[in-house]
GROMACS .gro file of C-alpha atoms in nm:
model
  231
    1UNK     CA    1   1.605   1.394   0.599
    2UNK     CA    2   1.264   1.366   0.432
    3UNK     CA    3   1.242   1.088   0.176
    4UNK     CA    4   1.198   1.211  -0.181
    5UNK     CA    5   0.903   1.068  -0.374
    6UNK     CA    6   0.871   1.119  -0.750
    7UNK     CA    7   0.617   1.004  -1.007
    8UNK     CA    8   0.735   0.969  -1.366
    9UNK     CA    9   0.563   1.146  -1.656
   10UNK     CA   10   0.485   0.804  -1.807
   11UNK     CA   11   0.284   0.706  -1.500
   12UNK     CA   12   0.105   1.043  -1.492
   13UNK     CA   13   0.006   0.992  -1.856
   14UNK     CA   14  -0.119   0.641  -1.780
   15UNK     CA   15  -0.337   0.753  -1.488
   16UNK     CA   16  -0.398   1.131  -1.491
   17UNK     CA   17  -0.619   1.110  -1.179
   18UNK     CA   18  -0.350   0.948  -0.962
   19UNK     CA   19  -0.284   1.102  -0.620
   20UNK     CA   20  -0.078   0.983  -0.327
   21UNK     CA   21  -0.052   1.100   0.031
   22UNK     CA   22   0.253   1.007   0.238
   23UNK     CA   23   0.260   0.969   0.615
   24UNK     CA   24   0.613   0.973   0.756
   25UNK     CA   25   0.664   0.845   1.109
   26UNK     CA   26   0.966   0.820   1.339
   27UNK     CA   27   0.992   0.681   1.691
   28UNK     CA   28   0.741   0.405   1.626
   29UNK     CA   29   0.695   0.104   1.852
   30UNK     CA   30   0.602  -0.217   1.676
   31UNK     CA   31   0.547  -0.574   1.784
   32UNK     CA   32   0.313  -0.868   1.734
   33UNK     CA   33  -0.052  -0.807   1.662
   34UNK     CA   34  -0.249  -0.714   1.972
   35UNK     CA   35  -0.613  -0.736   2.076
   36UNK     CA   36  -0.643  -0.366   1.994
   37UNK     CA   37  -0.492  -0.394   1.644
   38UNK     CA   38  -0.700  -0.704   1.577
   39UNK     CA   39  -1.016  -0.520   1.682
   40UNK     CA   40  -0.933  -0.245   1.432
   41UNK     CA   41  -0.922  -0.503   1.153
   42UNK     CA   42  -1.260  -0.645   1.256
   43UNK     CA   43  -1.410  -0.295   1.268
   44UNK     CA   44  -1.262  -0.215   0.926
   45UNK     CA   45  -1.431  -0.524   0.781
   46UNK     CA   46  -1.764  -0.404   0.922
   47UNK     CA   47  -1.709  -0.057   0.775
   48UNK     CA   48  -1.625  -0.211   0.439
   49UNK     CA   49  -1.941  -0.424   0.437
   50UNK     CA   50  -2.149  -0.116   0.510
   51UNK     CA   51  -1.971   0.080   0.237
   52UNK     CA   52  -2.024  -0.187  -0.028
   53UNK     CA   53  -2.384  -0.260   0.081
   54UNK     CA   54  -2.393  -0.601  -0.084
   55UNK     CA   55  -2.173  -0.519  -0.383
   56UNK     CA   56  -1.852  -0.705  -0.461
   57UNK     CA   57  -1.531  -0.503  -0.407
   58UNK     CA   58  -1.463  -0.481  -0.782
   59UNK     CA   59  -1.797  -0.305  -0.829
   60UNK     CA   60  -1.682  -0.007  -0.622
   61UNK     CA   61  -1.593   0.284  -0.856
   62UNK     CA   62  -1.249   0.335  -0.699
   63UNK     CA   63  -1.157  -0.033  -0.727
   64UNK     CA   64  -1.289  -0.033  -1.084
   65UNK     CA   65  -1.055   0.258  -1.162
   66UNK     CA   66  -0.759   0.060  -1.028
   67UNK     CA   67  -0.861  -0.237  -1.242
   68UNK     CA   68  -0.862  -0.011  -1.547
   69UNK     CA   69  -0.518   0.125  -1.458
   70UNK     CA   70  -0.379  -0.226  -1.417
   71UNK     CA   71  -0.523  -0.324  -1.756
   72UNK     CA   72  -0.362  -0.015  -1.910
   73UNK     CA   73  -0.010  -0.131  -1.823
   74UNK     CA   74  -0.072  -0.492  -1.922
   75UNK     CA   75  -0.164  -0.660  -1.593
   76UNK     CA   76  -0.469  -0.883  -1.555
   77UNK     CA   77  -0.661  -0.726  -1.264
   78UNK     CA   78  -0.864  -1.038  -1.189
   79UNK     CA   79  -0.541  -1.230  -1.132
   80UNK     CA   80  -0.312  -0.961  -0.987
   81UNK     CA   81  -0.543  -0.743  -0.782
   82UNK     CA   82  -0.444  -0.408  -0.637
   83UNK     CA   83  -0.377  -0.429  -0.264
   84UNK     CA   84  -0.703  -0.263  -0.156
   85UNK     CA   85  -0.918  -0.505  -0.356
   86UNK     CA   86  -0.716  -0.806  -0.240
   87UNK     CA   87  -0.754  -0.705   0.125
   88UNK     CA   88  -1.124  -0.627   0.079
   89UNK     CA   89  -1.185  -0.975  -0.056
   90UNK     CA   90  -1.001  -1.122   0.243
   91UNK     CA   91  -1.201  -0.905   0.482
   92UNK     CA   92  -1.531  -1.028   0.342
   93UNK     CA   93  -1.426  -1.393   0.335
   94UNK     CA   94  -1.477  -1.648   0.609
   95UNK     CA   95  -1.104  -1.643   0.684
   96UNK     CA   96  -1.102  -1.268   0.744
   97UNK     CA   97  -0.802  -1.035   0.744
   98UNK     CA   98  -0.456  -1.166   0.835
   99UNK     CA   99  -0.284  -1.045   1.151
  100UNK     CA  100   0.077  -0.956   1.060
  101UNK     CA  101   0.215  -0.715   1.321
  102UNK     CA  102   0.074  -0.409   1.493
  103UNK     CA  103   0.188  -0.150   1.235
  104UNK     CA  104   0.078  -0.357   0.938
  105UNK     CA  105  -0.257  -0.420   1.107
  106UNK     CA  106  -0.308  -0.043   1.142
  107UNK     CA  107  -0.248   0.041   0.778
  108UNK     CA  108  -0.439  -0.263   0.655
  109UNK     CA  109  -0.738  -0.152   0.864
  110UNK     CA  110  -0.729   0.195   0.706
  111UNK     CA  111  -0.692   0.044   0.359
  112UNK     CA  112  -0.995  -0.180   0.403
  113UNK     CA  113  -1.217   0.081   0.567
  114UNK     CA  114  -1.150   0.339   0.295
  115UNK     CA  115  -1.086   0.102  -0.001
  116UNK     CA  116  -0.755   0.279  -0.062
  117UNK     CA  117  -0.429   0.096  -0.138
  118UNK     CA  118  -0.186   0.161   0.150
  119UNK     CA  119   0.174   0.046   0.169
  120UNK     CA  120   0.428   0.067   0.449
  121UNK     CA  121   0.803   0.098   0.394
  122UNK     CA  122   1.076   0.072   0.657
  123UNK     CA  123   1.265   0.400   0.614
  124UNK     CA  124   1.586   0.248   0.748
  125UNK     CA  125   1.583  -0.002   0.462
  126UNK     CA  126   1.506   0.240   0.178
  127UNK     CA  127   1.811   0.342  -0.025
  128UNK     CA  128   1.788   0.690  -0.173
  129UNK     CA  129   1.457   0.834  -0.291
  130UNK     CA  130   1.156   0.638  -0.411
  131UNK     CA  131   1.023   0.660  -0.765
  132UNK     CA  132   0.703   0.541  -0.930
  133UNK     CA  133   0.797   0.448  -1.287
  134UNK     CA  134   0.715   0.221  -1.575
  135UNK     CA  135   0.975  -0.053  -1.567
  136UNK     CA  136   1.220  -0.131  -1.842
  137UNK     CA  137   1.223  -0.497  -1.736
  138UNK     CA  138   1.588  -0.489  -1.626
  139UNK     CA  139   1.516  -0.378  -1.268
  140UNK     CA  140   1.568  -0.627  -0.985
  141UNK     CA  141   1.295  -0.725  -0.741
  142UNK     CA  142   1.429  -0.920  -0.444
  143UNK     CA  143   1.169  -1.164  -0.315
  144UNK     CA  144   1.135  -1.505  -0.153
  145UNK     CA  145   1.030  -1.818  -0.342
  146UNK     CA  146   1.013  -2.164  -0.183
  147UNK     CA  147   1.169  -2.023   0.137
  148UNK     CA  148   1.475  -1.903  -0.055
  149UNK     CA  149   1.574  -1.555  -0.167
  150UNK     CA  150   1.535  -1.497  -0.539
  151UNK     CA  151   1.546  -1.214  -0.791
  152UNK     CA  152   1.259  -1.138  -1.026
  153UNK     CA  153   1.232  -0.879  -1.300
  154UNK     CA  154   0.916  -0.679  -1.366
  155UNK     CA  155   0.756  -0.685  -1.708
  156UNK     CA  156   0.852  -0.404  -1.943
  157UNK     CA  157   0.599  -0.126  -1.899
  158UNK     CA  158   0.483  -0.248  -1.561
  159UNK     CA  159   0.428   0.027  -1.302
  160UNK     CA  160   0.663  -0.021  -1.005
  161UNK     CA  161   0.786   0.163  -0.700
  162UNK     CA  162   1.164   0.149  -0.671
  163UNK     CA  163   1.454   0.296  -0.477
  164UNK     CA  164   1.827   0.301  -0.539
  165UNK     CA  165   1.860  -0.073  -0.475
  166UNK     CA  166   1.578  -0.196  -0.697
  167UNK     CA  167   1.203  -0.249  -0.705
  168UNK     CA  168   1.025  -0.222  -0.371
  169UNK     CA  169   0.672  -0.300  -0.495
  170UNK     CA  170   0.560  -0.466  -0.819
  171UNK     CA  171   0.256  -0.380  -1.028
  172UNK     CA  172   0.203  -0.047  -0.856
  173UNK     CA  173   0.074  -0.179  -0.523
  174UNK     CA  174   0.026  -0.549  -0.587
  175UNK     CA  175   0.320  -0.712  -0.409
  176UNK     CA  176   0.578  -0.556  -0.180
  177UNK     CA  177   0.926  -0.701  -0.151
  178UNK     CA  178   1.054  -0.832   0.182
  179UNK     CA  179   1.356  -0.598   0.182
  180UNK     CA  180   1.159  -0.288   0.287
  181UNK     CA  181   0.853  -0.432   0.458
  182UNK     CA  182   0.763  -0.337   0.814
  183UNK     CA  183   0.885  -0.582   1.076
  184UNK     CA  184   0.856  -0.593   1.453
  185UNK     CA  185   1.191  -0.409   1.467
  186UNK     CA  186   1.073  -0.115   1.254
  187UNK     CA  187   1.096   0.226   1.423
  188UNK     CA  188   1.072   0.461   1.123
  189UNK     CA  189   0.827   0.415   0.838
  190UNK     CA  190   0.672   0.575   0.534
  191UNK     CA  191   0.309   0.493   0.459
  192UNK     CA  192   0.181   0.557   0.105
  193UNK     CA  193  -0.191   0.597   0.043
  194UNK     CA  194  -0.277   0.593  -0.328
  195UNK     CA  195  -0.596   0.693  -0.504
  196UNK     CA  196  -0.737   0.741  -0.852
  197UNK     CA  197  -1.029   0.941  -0.985
  198UNK     CA  198  -1.323   0.928  -0.913
  199UNK     CA  199  -1.222   0.911  -0.545
  200UNK     CA  200  -1.215   1.269  -0.408
  201UNK     CA  201  -0.875   1.380  -0.283
  202UNK     CA  202  -1.045   1.471   0.045
  203UNK     CA  203  -1.122   1.104   0.105
  204UNK     CA  204  -0.763   0.986   0.074
  205UNK     CA  205  -0.664   1.279   0.298
  206UNK     CA  206  -0.918   1.159   0.555
  207UNK     CA  207  -0.771   0.809   0.537
  208UNK     CA  208  -0.420   0.951   0.593
  209UNK     CA  209  -0.541   1.154   0.891
  210UNK     CA  210  -0.702   0.843   1.040
  211UNK     CA  211  -0.379   0.647   0.997
  212UNK     CA  212  -0.175   0.927   1.159
  213UNK     CA  213  -0.415   0.928   1.455
  214UNK     CA  214  -0.382   0.552   1.497
  215UNK     CA  215  -0.002   0.571   1.480
  216UNK     CA  216  -0.002   0.834   1.754
  217UNK     CA  217  -0.231   0.617   1.965
  218UNK     CA  218  -0.025   0.300   1.927
  219UNK     CA  219   0.315   0.475   1.945
  220UNK     CA  220   0.278   0.767   2.191
  221UNK     CA  221   0.546   1.028   2.131
  222UNK     CA  222   0.613   0.926   1.771
  223UNK     CA  223   0.694   1.208   1.529
  224UNK     CA  224   0.438   1.192   1.250
  225UNK     CA  225   0.410   1.411   0.941
  226UNK     CA  226   0.129   1.392   0.687
  227UNK     CA  227   0.246   1.532   0.354
  228UNK     CA  228   0.012   1.723   0.123
  229UNK     CA  229  -0.145   1.518  -0.161
  230UNK     CA  230   0.083   1.481  -0.464
  231UNK     CA  231   0.044   1.336  -0.810
   0.00000   0.00000   0.00000
């Protein structure tokens, strides 16, 4: 069954230019980072540097739009950066991009190369449909603090992705919870690519197509569906 994705009217009003493209994949093969997935991250960093041409990530118009959206729901974008900006800063630093596992490396590479926030959810761990909403503050976000499981609550008005069991990602695409993240045992996943105006919808579609191609390459025989852009 295809996972249902809905965006609340409150979020649409907050960011009228918001678009997301979902890539659903089944029959995936994951494992530790490989030389091939690591090379994709290095190439993505080179593509990012060429794209920015000496500018800082926050000077890119798409990243600036995300900063404005974060400010609109009360977050401080210089302290809680959207995932694309955070990865871009890592990519340009001496430390470089982290190597997590093969699937995460793939979507991180696409995120950095296109400066588009991309998230990956383990479909076997999602409960019910997923919704992008402005939080009441009562929702539960299961996370890990000091090596122990803990429960946080988003701020009232904060934009969050959630499913039937609680929040899966805080502050839109800032921090994903461990419950639904992709692990080396993941075989089915949903990848969400998110964009705001002024980025053309065709660019986020191109990023989704690139991710689908990489998934097919790294998991031959996987069943992959790219959904049409939605807002």
